[in-house]
PDB file of C-alpha atoms in Angstrom:
ATOM      1  CA  UNK A 221     -71.535  -9.306  14.445  1.00  0.00           C
ATOM      2  CA  UNK A 222     -73.649  -9.202  17.590  1.00  0.00           C
ATOM      3  CA  UNK A 223     -72.754  -6.411  20.066  1.00  0.00           C
ATOM      4  CA  UNK A 224     -72.206  -8.966  22.843  1.00  0.00           C
ATOM      5  CA  UNK A 225     -69.655 -10.819  20.688  1.00  0.00           C
ATOM      6  CA  UNK A 226     -67.897  -7.557  19.860  1.00  0.00           C
ATOM      7  CA  UNK A 227     -67.779  -6.717  23.572  1.00  0.00           C
ATOM      8  CA  UNK A 228     -66.349 -10.014  24.834  1.00  0.00           C
ATOM      9  CA  UNK A 229     -63.801 -10.168  22.008  1.00  0.00           C
ATOM     10  CA  UNK A 230     -62.755  -6.513  22.576  1.00  0.00           C
ATOM     11  CA  UNK A 231     -63.774  -5.628  19.041  1.00  0.00           C
ATOM     12  CA  UNK A 232     -64.740  -1.975  19.498  1.00  0.00           C
ATOM     13  CA  UNK A 233     -62.986   1.398  19.077  1.00  0.00           C
ATOM     14  CA  UNK A 234     -60.287   2.263  21.629  1.00  0.00           C
ATOM     15  CA  UNK A 235     -60.773  -1.106  23.304  1.00  0.00           C
ATOM     16  CA  UNK A 236     -57.277  -1.210  24.835  1.00  0.00           C
ATOM     17  CA  UNK A 237     -57.537   2.265  26.327  1.00  0.00           C
ATOM     18  CA  UNK A 238     -61.069   1.759  27.688  1.00  0.00           C
ATOM     19  CA  UNK A 239     -60.377  -1.654  29.204  1.00  0.00           C
ATOM     20  CA  UNK A 240     -57.105  -0.556  30.794  1.00  0.00           C
ATOM     21  CA  UNK A 241     -58.794   2.510  32.295  1.00  0.00           C
ATOM     22  CA  UNK A 242     -61.650   0.553  33.867  1.00  0.00           C
ATOM     23  CA  UNK A 243     -59.228  -2.063  35.173  1.00  0.00           C
ATOM     24  CA  UNK A 244     -57.301   0.746  36.871  1.00  0.00           C
ATOM     25  CA  UNK A 245     -60.522   2.234  38.228  1.00  0.00           C
ATOM     26  CA  UNK A 246     -61.511  -1.116  39.715  1.00  0.00           C
ATOM     27  CA  UNK A 247     -58.130  -1.431  41.433  1.00  0.00           C
ATOM     28  CA  UNK A 248     -58.378   2.111  42.799  1.00  0.00           C
ATOM     29  CA  UNK A 249     -61.921   1.477  44.031  1.00  0.00           C
ATOM     30  CA  UNK A 250     -60.829  -1.706  45.815  1.00  0.00           C
ATOM     31  CA  UNK A 251     -58.165   0.220  47.732  1.00  0.00           C
ATOM     32  CA  UNK A 252     -60.382   3.240  48.381  1.00  0.00           C
ATOM     33  CA  UNK A 253     -63.188   1.051  49.735  1.00  0.00           C
ATOM     34  CA  UNK A 254     -60.736  -1.064  51.744  1.00  0.00           C
ATOM     35  CA  UNK A 255     -57.320  -0.111  53.078  1.00  0.00           C
ATOM     36  CA  UNK A 256     -57.752   3.591  52.275  1.00  0.00           C
ATOM     37  CA  UNK A 257     -61.413   4.010  53.224  1.00  0.00           C
ATOM     38  CA  UNK A 258     -60.573   6.888  55.573  1.00  0.00           C
ATOM     39  CA  UNK A 259     -58.139   8.492  53.084  1.00  0.00           C
ATOM     40  CA  UNK A 260     -55.325   8.351  55.628  1.00  0.00           C
ATOM     41  CA  UNK A 261     -52.912   6.521  53.334  1.00  0.00           C
ATOM     42  CA  UNK A 262     -50.115   8.508  51.735  1.00  0.00           C
ATOM     43  CA  UNK A 263     -50.999   9.205  48.082  1.00  0.00           C
ATOM     44  CA  UNK A 264     -47.894   7.421  46.777  1.00  0.00           C
ATOM     45  CA  UNK A 265     -48.659   4.340  48.869  1.00  0.00           C
ATOM     46  CA  UNK A 266     -52.313   4.392  47.769  1.00  0.00           C
ATOM     47  CA  UNK A 267     -51.374   4.828  44.109  1.00  0.00           C
ATOM     48  CA  UNK A 268     -48.994   1.884  43.935  1.00  0.00           C
ATOM     49  CA  UNK A 269     -51.311  -0.302  45.992  1.00  0.00           C
ATOM     50  CA  UNK A 270     -54.116   0.545  43.542  1.00  0.00           C
ATOM     51  CA  UNK A 271     -51.817  -0.156  40.580  1.00  0.00           C
ATOM     52  CA  UNK A 272     -50.746  -3.560  41.867  1.00  0.00           C
ATOM     53  CA  UNK A 273     -54.273  -4.474  42.892  1.00  0.00           C
ATOM     54  CA  UNK A 274     -55.326  -3.989  39.283  1.00  0.00           C
ATOM     55  CA  UNK A 275     -52.179  -4.958  37.404  1.00  0.00           C
ATOM     56  CA  UNK A 276     -50.092  -7.423  39.422  1.00  0.00           C
ATOM     57  CA  UNK A 277     -50.593 -10.024  36.695  1.00  0.00           C
ATOM     58  CA  UNK A 278     -49.658  -7.668  33.888  1.00  0.00           C
ATOM     59  CA  UNK A 279     -46.680  -6.444  35.916  1.00  0.00           C
ATOM     60  CA  UNK A 280     -45.072  -9.751  36.876  1.00  0.00           C
ATOM     61  CA  UNK A 281     -46.461 -12.719  34.917  1.00  0.00           C
ATOM     62  CA  UNK A 282     -44.600 -12.102  31.638  1.00  0.00           C
ATOM     63  CA  UNK A 283     -41.333 -12.423  33.525  1.00  0.00           C
ATOM     64  CA  UNK A 284     -41.959 -16.185  33.835  1.00  0.00           C
ATOM     65  CA  UNK A 285     -41.708 -16.396  30.037  1.00  0.00           C
ATOM     66  CA  UNK A 286     -38.723 -14.072  29.722  1.00  0.00           C
ATOM     67  CA  UNK A 287     -40.887 -11.370  28.144  1.00  0.00           C
ATOM     68  CA  UNK A 288     -40.996  -7.635  29.025  1.00  0.00           C
ATOM     69  CA  UNK A 289     -43.720  -6.619  31.440  1.00  0.00           C
ATOM     70  CA  UNK A 290     -46.679  -4.837  29.852  1.00  0.00           C
ATOM     71  CA  UNK A 291     -46.363  -2.047  32.409  1.00  0.00           C
ATOM     72  CA  UNK A 292     -43.044  -1.068  30.835  1.00  0.00           C
ATOM     73  CA  UNK A 293     -43.728  -2.104  27.246  1.00  0.00           C
ATOM     74  CA  UNK A 294     -47.049  -0.302  26.768  1.00  0.00           C
ATOM     75  CA  UNK A 295     -47.558   3.291  27.932  1.00  0.00           C
ATOM     76  CA  UNK A 296     -51.337   2.834  27.944  1.00  0.00           C
ATOM     77  CA  UNK A 297     -51.164   0.579  31.027  1.00  0.00           C
ATOM     78  CA  UNK A 298     -49.339   2.952  33.364  1.00  0.00           C
ATOM     79  CA  UNK A 299     -51.117   5.977  31.899  1.00  0.00           C
ATOM     80  CA  UNK A 300     -54.450   4.312  32.670  1.00  0.00           C
ATOM     81  CA  UNK A 301     -53.295   3.710  36.249  1.00  0.00           C
ATOM     82  CA  UNK A 302     -52.565   7.420  36.705  1.00  0.00           C
ATOM     83  CA  UNK A 303     -55.889   8.490  35.201  1.00  0.00           C
ATOM     84  CA  UNK A 304     -57.954   5.854  37.021  1.00  0.00           C
ATOM     85  CA  UNK A 305     -56.399   6.761  40.380  1.00  0.00           C
ATOM     86  CA  UNK A 306     -57.118  10.458  39.782  1.00  0.00           C
ATOM     87  CA  UNK A 307     -60.758   9.776  38.794  1.00  0.00           C
ATOM     88  CA  UNK A 308     -61.424   7.756  41.937  1.00  0.00           C
ATOM     89  CA  UNK A 309     -59.549   9.949  44.414  1.00  0.00           C
ATOM     90  CA  UNK A 310     -59.212  13.522  43.156  1.00  0.00           C
ATOM     91  CA  UNK A 311     -62.289  14.646  41.223  1.00  0.00           C
ATOM     92  CA  UNK A 312     -64.237  17.526  42.828  1.00  0.00           C
ATOM     93  CA  UNK A 313     -66.691  16.461  45.560  1.00  0.00           C
ATOM     94  CA  UNK A 314     -65.357  12.905  45.248  1.00  0.00           C
ATOM     95  CA  UNK A 315     -67.740  12.453  42.326  1.00  0.00           C
ATOM     96  CA  UNK A 316     -65.723   9.627  40.761  1.00  0.00           C
ATOM     97  CA  UNK A 317     -65.595   7.607  43.963  1.00  0.00           C
ATOM     98  CA  UNK A 318     -69.296   8.109  44.676  1.00  0.00           C
ATOM     99  CA  UNK A 319     -70.366   7.290  41.112  1.00  0.00           C
ATOM    100  CA  UNK A 320     -68.418   4.040  40.958  1.00  0.00           C
ATOM    101  CA  UNK A 321     -70.012   2.980  44.242  1.00  0.00           C
ATOM    102  CA  UNK A 322     -73.479   3.220  42.671  1.00  0.00           C
ATOM    103  CA  UNK A 323     -74.958   0.220  40.876  1.00  0.00           C
ATOM    104  CA  UNK A 324     -74.461   1.674  37.341  1.00  0.00           C
ATOM    105  CA  UNK A 325     -70.871   2.625  38.173  1.00  0.00           C
ATOM    106  CA  UNK A 326     -70.081  -0.763  39.721  1.00  0.00           C
ATOM    107  CA  UNK A 327     -71.634  -2.563  36.767  1.00  0.00           C
ATOM    108  CA  UNK A 328     -69.606  -0.429  34.358  1.00  0.00           C
ATOM    109  CA  UNK A 329     -66.184  -1.097  35.870  1.00  0.00           C
ATOM    110  CA  UNK A 330     -67.066  -4.732  36.645  1.00  0.00           C
ATOM    111  CA  UNK A 331     -68.012  -5.505  33.037  1.00  0.00           C
ATOM    112  CA  UNK A 332     -65.133  -3.715  31.337  1.00  0.00           C
ATOM    113  CA  UNK A 333     -62.492  -4.955  33.764  1.00  0.00           C
ATOM    114  CA  UNK A 334     -63.778  -8.494  33.215  1.00  0.00           C
ATOM    115  CA  UNK A 335     -63.490  -8.048  29.448  1.00  0.00           C
ATOM    116  CA  UNK A 336     -59.868  -7.068  30.105  1.00  0.00           C
ATOM    117  CA  UNK A 337     -59.372 -10.359  31.992  1.00  0.00           C
ATOM    118  CA  UNK A 338     -60.972 -12.317  29.151  1.00  0.00           C
ATOM    119  CA  UNK A 339     -58.334 -10.976  26.802  1.00  0.00           C
ATOM    120  CA  UNK A 340     -55.687 -11.947  29.344  1.00  0.00           C
ATOM    121  CA  UNK A 341     -56.878 -15.570  29.550  1.00  0.00           C
ATOM    122  CA  UNK A 342     -57.011 -16.090  25.794  1.00  0.00           C
ATOM    123  CA  UNK A 343     -53.982 -13.927  24.954  1.00  0.00           C
ATOM    124  CA  UNK A 344     -51.671 -15.524  27.497  1.00  0.00           C
ATOM    125  CA  UNK A 345     -52.832 -18.999  26.469  1.00  0.00           C
ATOM    126  CA  UNK A 346     -52.034 -18.091  22.846  1.00  0.00           C
ATOM    127  CA  UNK A 347     -48.598 -16.786  23.877  1.00  0.00           C
ATOM    128  CA  UNK A 348     -47.712 -19.929  25.829  1.00  0.00           C
ATOM    129  CA  UNK A 349     -48.937 -22.191  23.029  1.00  0.00           C
ATOM    130  CA  UNK A 350     -46.876 -20.279  20.451  1.00  0.00           C
ATOM    131  CA  UNK A 351     -43.798 -20.622  22.681  1.00  0.00           C
ATOM    132  CA  UNK A 352     -44.161 -24.360  23.359  1.00  0.00           C
ATOM    133  CA  UNK A 353     -45.996 -25.808  20.355  1.00  0.00           C
ATOM    134  CA  UNK A 354     -42.792 -27.022  18.668  1.00  0.00           C
ATOM    135  CA  UNK A 355     -41.610 -28.871  21.777  1.00  0.00           C
ATOM    136  CA  UNK A 356     -44.526 -30.923  23.140  1.00  0.00           C
ATOM    137  CA  UNK A 357     -43.963 -33.948  25.370  1.00  0.00           C
ATOM    138  CA  UNK A 358     -43.581 -37.419  23.870  1.00  0.00           C
ATOM    139  CA  UNK A 359     -46.949 -38.379  25.402  1.00  0.00           C
ATOM    140  CA  UNK A 360     -49.212 -35.862  23.649  1.00  0.00           C
ATOM    141  CA  UNK A 361     -48.847 -33.892  20.387  1.00  0.00           C
ATOM    142  CA  UNK A 362     -49.876 -30.568  21.955  1.00  0.00           C
ATOM    143  CA  UNK A 363     -48.299 -28.888  25.019  1.00  0.00           C
ATOM    144  CA  UNK A 364     -50.903 -29.184  27.761  1.00  0.00           C
ATOM    145  CA  UNK A 365     -50.025 -27.396  30.975  1.00  0.00           C
ATOM    146  CA  UNK A 366     -48.133 -24.274  29.878  1.00  0.00           C
ATOM    147  CA  UNK A 367     -51.015 -22.681  27.909  1.00  0.00           C
ATOM    148  CA  UNK A 368     -53.337 -23.342  30.872  1.00  0.00           C
ATOM    149  CA  UNK A 369     -51.133 -22.421  33.831  1.00  0.00           C
ATOM    150  CA  UNK A 370     -49.682 -19.247  32.272  1.00  0.00           C
ATOM    151  CA  UNK A 371     -53.063 -17.441  32.103  1.00  0.00           C
ATOM    152  CA  UNK A 372     -53.966 -18.892  35.518  1.00  0.00           C
ATOM    153  CA  UNK A 373     -50.835 -17.278  36.962  1.00  0.00           C
ATOM    154  CA  UNK A 374     -51.818 -13.993  35.307  1.00  0.00           C
ATOM    155  CA  UNK A 375     -55.246 -13.942  36.958  1.00  0.00           C
ATOM    156  CA  UNK A 376     -53.994 -14.788  40.453  1.00  0.00           C
ATOM    157  CA  UNK A 377     -50.781 -12.828  40.770  1.00  0.00           C
ATOM    158  CA  UNK A 378     -52.642 -10.024  42.552  1.00  0.00           C
ATOM    159  CA  UNK A 379     -54.068 -12.402  45.145  1.00  0.00           C
ATOM    160  CA  UNK A 380     -50.635 -13.830  45.944  1.00  0.00           C
ATOM    161  CA  UNK A 381     -48.953 -10.427  45.963  1.00  0.00           C
ATOM    162  CA  UNK A 382     -51.526  -8.592  48.093  1.00  0.00           C
ATOM    163  CA  UNK A 383     -52.555 -11.385  50.506  1.00  0.00           C
ATOM    164  CA  UNK A 384     -49.568 -13.697  50.701  1.00  0.00           C
ATOM    165  CA  UNK A 385     -49.387 -17.350  49.697  1.00  0.00           C
ATOM    166  CA  UNK A 386     -51.034 -18.965  52.729  1.00  0.00           C
ATOM    167  CA  UNK A 387     -53.710 -16.316  53.263  1.00  0.00           C
ATOM    168  CA  UNK A 388     -54.762 -16.487  49.619  1.00  0.00           C
ATOM    169  CA  UNK A 389     -55.101 -20.274  49.513  1.00  0.00           C
ATOM    170  CA  UNK A 390     -56.051 -21.266  53.070  1.00  0.00           C
ATOM    171  CA  UNK A 391     -59.807 -21.381  52.368  1.00  0.00           C
ATOM    172  CA  UNK A 392     -59.481 -23.531  49.260  1.00  0.00           C
ATOM    173  CA  UNK A 393     -59.253 -22.700  45.584  1.00  0.00           C
ATOM    174  CA  UNK A 394     -60.045 -18.974  45.072  1.00  0.00           C
ATOM    175  CA  UNK A 395     -62.624 -18.031  42.469  1.00  0.00           C
ATOM    176  CA  UNK A 396     -60.007 -16.455  40.200  1.00  0.00           C
ATOM    177  CA  UNK A 397     -58.190 -19.797  40.066  1.00  0.00           C
ATOM    178  CA  UNK A 398     -61.437 -21.644  39.293  1.00  0.00           C
ATOM    179  CA  UNK A 399     -62.276 -19.163  36.552  1.00  0.00           C
ATOM    180  CA  UNK A 400     -58.825 -19.051  34.949  1.00  0.00           C
ATOM    181  CA  UNK A 401     -58.202 -22.808  35.003  1.00  0.00           C
ATOM    182  CA  UNK A 402     -61.623 -23.723  33.602  1.00  0.00           C
ATOM    183  CA  UNK A 403     -61.656 -21.070  30.891  1.00  0.00           C
ATOM    184  CA  UNK A 404     -58.018 -21.558  29.868  1.00  0.00           C
ATOM    185  CA  UNK A 405     -58.508 -25.340  29.707  1.00  0.00           C
ATOM    186  CA  UNK A 406     -61.549 -25.099  27.432  1.00  0.00           C
ATOM    187  CA  UNK A 407     -59.992 -22.395  25.265  1.00  0.00           C
ATOM    188  CA  UNK A 408     -56.654 -24.176  24.891  1.00  0.00           C
ATOM    189  CA  UNK A 409     -58.056 -27.563  23.905  1.00  0.00           C
ATOM    190  CA  UNK A 410     -60.746 -26.143  21.619  1.00  0.00           C
ATOM    191  CA  UNK A 411     -58.581 -23.546  19.877  1.00  0.00           C
ATOM    192  CA  UNK A 412     -55.087 -25.088  19.889  1.00  0.00           C
ATOM    193  CA  UNK A 413     -55.322 -28.875  20.199  1.00  0.00           C
ATOM    194  CA  UNK A 414     -55.623 -29.697  16.504  1.00  0.00           C
ATOM    195  CA  UNK A 415     -53.908 -33.099  16.563  1.00  0.00           C
ATOM    196  CA  UNK A 416     -54.690 -34.395  20.058  1.00  0.00           C
ATOM    197  CA  UNK A 417     -57.632 -36.636  20.913  1.00  0.00           C
ATOM    198  CA  UNK A 418     -59.018 -34.227  23.546  1.00  0.00           C
ATOM    199  CA  UNK A 419     -59.326 -31.281  21.161  1.00  0.00           C
ATOM    200  CA  UNK A 420     -60.678 -33.412  18.326  1.00  0.00           C
ATOM    201  CA  UNK A 421     -63.301 -35.016  20.589  1.00  0.00           C
ATOM    202  CA  UNK A 422     -64.283 -31.665  22.065  1.00  0.00           C
ATOM    203  CA  UNK A 423     -64.709 -29.987  18.690  1.00  0.00           C
ATOM    204  CA  UNK A 424     -66.526 -33.031  17.300  1.00  0.00           C
ATOM    205  CA  UNK A 425     -69.088 -32.799  20.083  1.00  0.00           C
ATOM    206  CA  UNK A 426     -69.469 -29.006  20.160  1.00  0.00           C
ATOM    207  CA  UNK A 427     -68.897 -27.914  16.541  1.00  0.00           C
ATOM    208  CA  UNK A 428     -72.486 -28.438  15.217  1.00  0.00           C
ATOM    209  CA  UNK A 429     -73.902 -26.335  18.076  1.00  0.00           C
ATOM    210  CA  UNK A 430     -71.068 -23.824  17.713  1.00  0.00           C
ATOM    211  CA  UNK A 431     -71.923 -23.120  14.074  1.00  0.00           C
ATOM    212  CA  UNK A 432     -75.591 -22.569  14.916  1.00  0.00           C
ATOM    213  CA  UNK A 433     -74.728 -20.383  17.901  1.00  0.00           C
ATOM    214  CA  UNK A 434     -72.330 -18.181  15.941  1.00  0.00           C
ATOM    215  CA  UNK A 435     -74.877 -17.873  13.142  1.00  0.00           C
ATOM    216  CA  UNK A 436     -77.458 -16.606  15.631  1.00  0.00           C
ATOM    217  CA  UNK A 437     -74.850 -14.139  16.881  1.00  0.00           C
ATOM    218  CA  UNK A 438     -74.590 -12.648  13.389  1.00  0.00           C
ATOM    219  CA  UNK A 439     -71.374 -14.314  12.246  1.00  0.00           C
ATOM    220  CA  UNK A 440     -70.748 -14.865   8.552  1.00  0.00           C
ATOM    221  CA  UNK A 441     -69.878 -18.266   7.065  1.00  0.00           C
ATOM    222  CA  UNK A 442     -66.145 -17.901   7.684  1.00  0.00           C
ATOM    223  CA  UNK A 443     -66.611 -16.710  11.275  1.00  0.00           C
ATOM    224  CA  UNK A 444     -68.991 -19.613  12.000  1.00  0.00           C
ATOM    225  CA  UNK A 445     -66.177 -22.039  11.151  1.00  0.00           C
ATOM    226  CA  UNK A 446     -63.572 -20.172  13.210  1.00  0.00           C
ATOM    227  CA  UNK A 447     -62.763 -22.367  16.229  1.00  0.00           C
ATOM    228  CA  UNK A 448     -60.620 -19.722  17.924  1.00  0.00           C
ATOM    229  CA  UNK A 449     -63.337 -17.079  17.652  1.00  0.00           C
ATOM    230  CA  UNK A 450     -65.991 -19.417  19.049  1.00  0.00           C
ATOM    231  CA  UNK A 451     -63.760 -20.400  21.974  1.00  0.00           C
ATOM    232  CA  UNK A 452     -63.152 -16.717  22.773  1.00  0.00           C
ATOM    233  CA  UNK A 453     -66.880 -15.986  22.667  1.00  0.00           C
ATOM    234  CA  UNK A 454     -67.746 -18.893  24.977  1.00  0.00           C
ATOM    235  CA  UNK A 455     -65.034 -17.968  27.462  1.00  0.00           C
ATOM    236  CA  UNK A 456     -66.036 -14.309  27.280  1.00  0.00           C
ATOM    237  CA  UNK A 457     -69.747 -14.886  27.881  1.00  0.00           C
ATOM    238  CA  UNK A 458     -69.067 -17.305  30.744  1.00  0.00           C
ATOM    239  CA  UNK A 459     -66.689 -14.881  32.461  1.00  0.00           C
ATOM    240  CA  UNK A 460     -69.002 -11.931  31.903  1.00  0.00           C
ATOM    241  CA  UNK A 461     -72.109 -13.651  33.291  1.00  0.00           C
ATOM    242  CA  UNK A 462     -70.154 -15.026  36.259  1.00  0.00           C
ATOM    243  CA  UNK A 463     -68.717 -11.654  37.247  1.00  0.00           C
ATOM    244  CA  UNK A 464     -72.131  -9.956  37.091  1.00  0.00           C
ATOM    245  CA  UNK A 465     -73.721 -12.692  39.218  1.00  0.00           C
ATOM    246  CA  UNK A 466     -70.935 -12.265  41.774  1.00  0.00           C
ATOM    247  CA  UNK A 467     -71.782  -8.588  42.281  1.00  0.00           C
ATOM    248  CA  UNK A 468     -73.253  -7.838  45.746  1.00  0.00           C
ATOM    249  CA  UNK A 469     -76.507  -6.671  44.116  1.00  0.00           C
ATOM    250  CA  UNK A 470     -77.050 -10.194  42.736  1.00  0.00           C
ATOM    251  CA  UNK A 471     -75.847 -13.493  44.250  1.00  0.00           C
ATOM    252  CA  UNK A 472     -72.698 -12.043  45.781  1.00  0.00           C
ATOM    253  CA  UNK A 473     -68.931 -12.694  45.763  1.00  0.00           C
ATOM    254  CA  UNK A 474     -69.293 -16.138  47.366  1.00  0.00           C
ATOM    255  CA  UNK A 475     -71.005 -17.490  44.241  1.00  0.00           C
ATOM    256  CA  UNK A 476     -69.209 -20.033  42.073  1.00  0.00           C
ATOM    257  CA  UNK A 477     -70.987 -22.191  39.479  1.00  0.00           C
ATOM    258  CA  UNK A 478     -68.507 -24.985  40.191  1.00  0.00           C
ATOM    259  CA  UNK A 479     -68.965 -25.095  43.962  1.00  0.00           C
ATOM    260  CA  UNK A 480     -72.729 -24.709  43.513  1.00  0.00           C
ATOM    261  CA  UNK A 481     -72.765 -27.710  41.180  1.00  0.00           C
ATOM    262  CA  UNK A 482     -70.587 -29.697  43.578  1.00  0.00           C
ATOM    263  CA  UNK A 483     -72.894 -28.930  46.512  1.00  0.00           C
ATOM    264  CA  UNK A 484     -75.909 -29.991  44.450  1.00  0.00           C
ATOM    265  CA  UNK A 485     -74.290 -33.335  43.626  1.00  0.00           C
ATOM    266  CA  UNK A 486     -73.300 -33.858  47.265  1.00  0.00           C
ATOM    267  CA  UNK A 487     -76.858 -33.159  48.438  1.00  0.00           C
ATOM    268  CA  UNK A 488     -78.284 -35.702  46.018  1.00  0.00           C
ATOM    269  CA  UNK A 489     -75.769 -38.303  47.169  1.00  0.00           C
ATOM    270  CA  UNK A 490     -76.502 -37.628  50.847  1.00  0.00           C
ATOM    271  CA  UNK A 491     -80.249 -37.970  50.237  1.00  0.00           C
ATOM    272  CA  UNK A 492     -79.717 -41.370  48.626  1.00  0.00           C
ATOM    273  CA  UNK A 493     -77.577 -42.517  51.554  1.00  0.00           C
ATOM    274  CA  UNK A 494     -80.063 -41.263  54.168  1.00  0.00           C
ATOM    275  CA  UNK A 495     -83.045 -43.017  52.600  1.00  0.00           C
ATOM    276  CA  UNK A 496     -83.095 -46.287  54.582  1.00  0.00           C
ATOM    277  CA  UNK A 497     -84.916 -49.346  53.209  1.00  0.00           C
ATOM    278  CA  UNK A 498     -88.356 -49.993  54.809  1.00  0.00           C
ATOM    279  CA  UNK A 499     -88.285 -52.490  57.641  1.00  0.00           C
ATOM    280  CA  UNK A 500     -90.242 -55.714  57.273  1.00  0.00           C
ATOM    281  CA  UNK A 501     -92.504 -55.561  60.317  1.00  0.00           C
ATOM    282  CA  UNK A 502     -94.111 -58.951  59.698  1.00  0.00           C
ATOM    283  CA  UNK A 503     -90.773 -60.767  59.847  1.00  0.00           C
ATOM    284  CA  UNK A 504     -89.815 -58.970  63.061  1.00  0.00           C
ATOM    285  CA  UNK A 505     -93.120 -59.947  64.716  1.00  0.00           C
ATOM    286  CA  UNK A 506     -92.691 -63.590  63.640  1.00  0.00           C
ATOM    287  CA  UNK A 507     -89.208 -63.703  65.192  1.00  0.00           C
ATOM    288  CA  UNK A 508     -90.526 -62.342  68.530  1.00  0.00           C
ATOM    289  CA  UNK A 509     -93.250 -65.000  68.658  1.00  0.00           C
TER     290      UNK A 509
END
């Protein structure tokens, strides 16, 4: 399989450990470059702020489903938080902090932490679908909102926890909401909605291109027909490209493909409205005479 596919589907050795570590490093870097830029914060305060910046979703979201939090259930998560915090704050000459502020370092933790989030979107959608698939509403054969909103809650728990409800939402829909809702919606309907008209229509339209795309990516015959795998690859590539474009060295954190598309449509509409029909000068002159 193509290396890009293996990356976005977390199919490489020690994937859990590597992704958890870089997620922790990104959280520690956010605190070190922000609230603790002068290193005046108590280490315990800085550590837990870094942990919750990176892992608020993993810490709290499972509680909505009555499941144990990953921070308690998996030692790798909290161990990665300890190691990531030490790398950013306590290596000699601050080498960890300085390296991860360079372009290669930023790209490294941006890419791997985003791969971690990809697994969260698809994994939490799978978990919600498995929990609710036997009890859909009478209006549709597949549960719709749970497998979409559960991963959306995962991706935005940090924003709510660190900024507060009003501060996080006052400027409109945050990028993490846009990303989680769009990716979870596509993934859920393409991978899970076997009986519903939305999933069937979506797969009917996309499937021929999906087979060709997966073949180009080095998939075998069985993998080319795997709807779940294709949905994970599409979500993964979209999230990966978006996060790289949002780096300050490229377009910047204000970039969103959805808002950019909306602005483009609005500009075209405004141009059509502003183009006034040509006045008939001959008729106006005849009226004056």
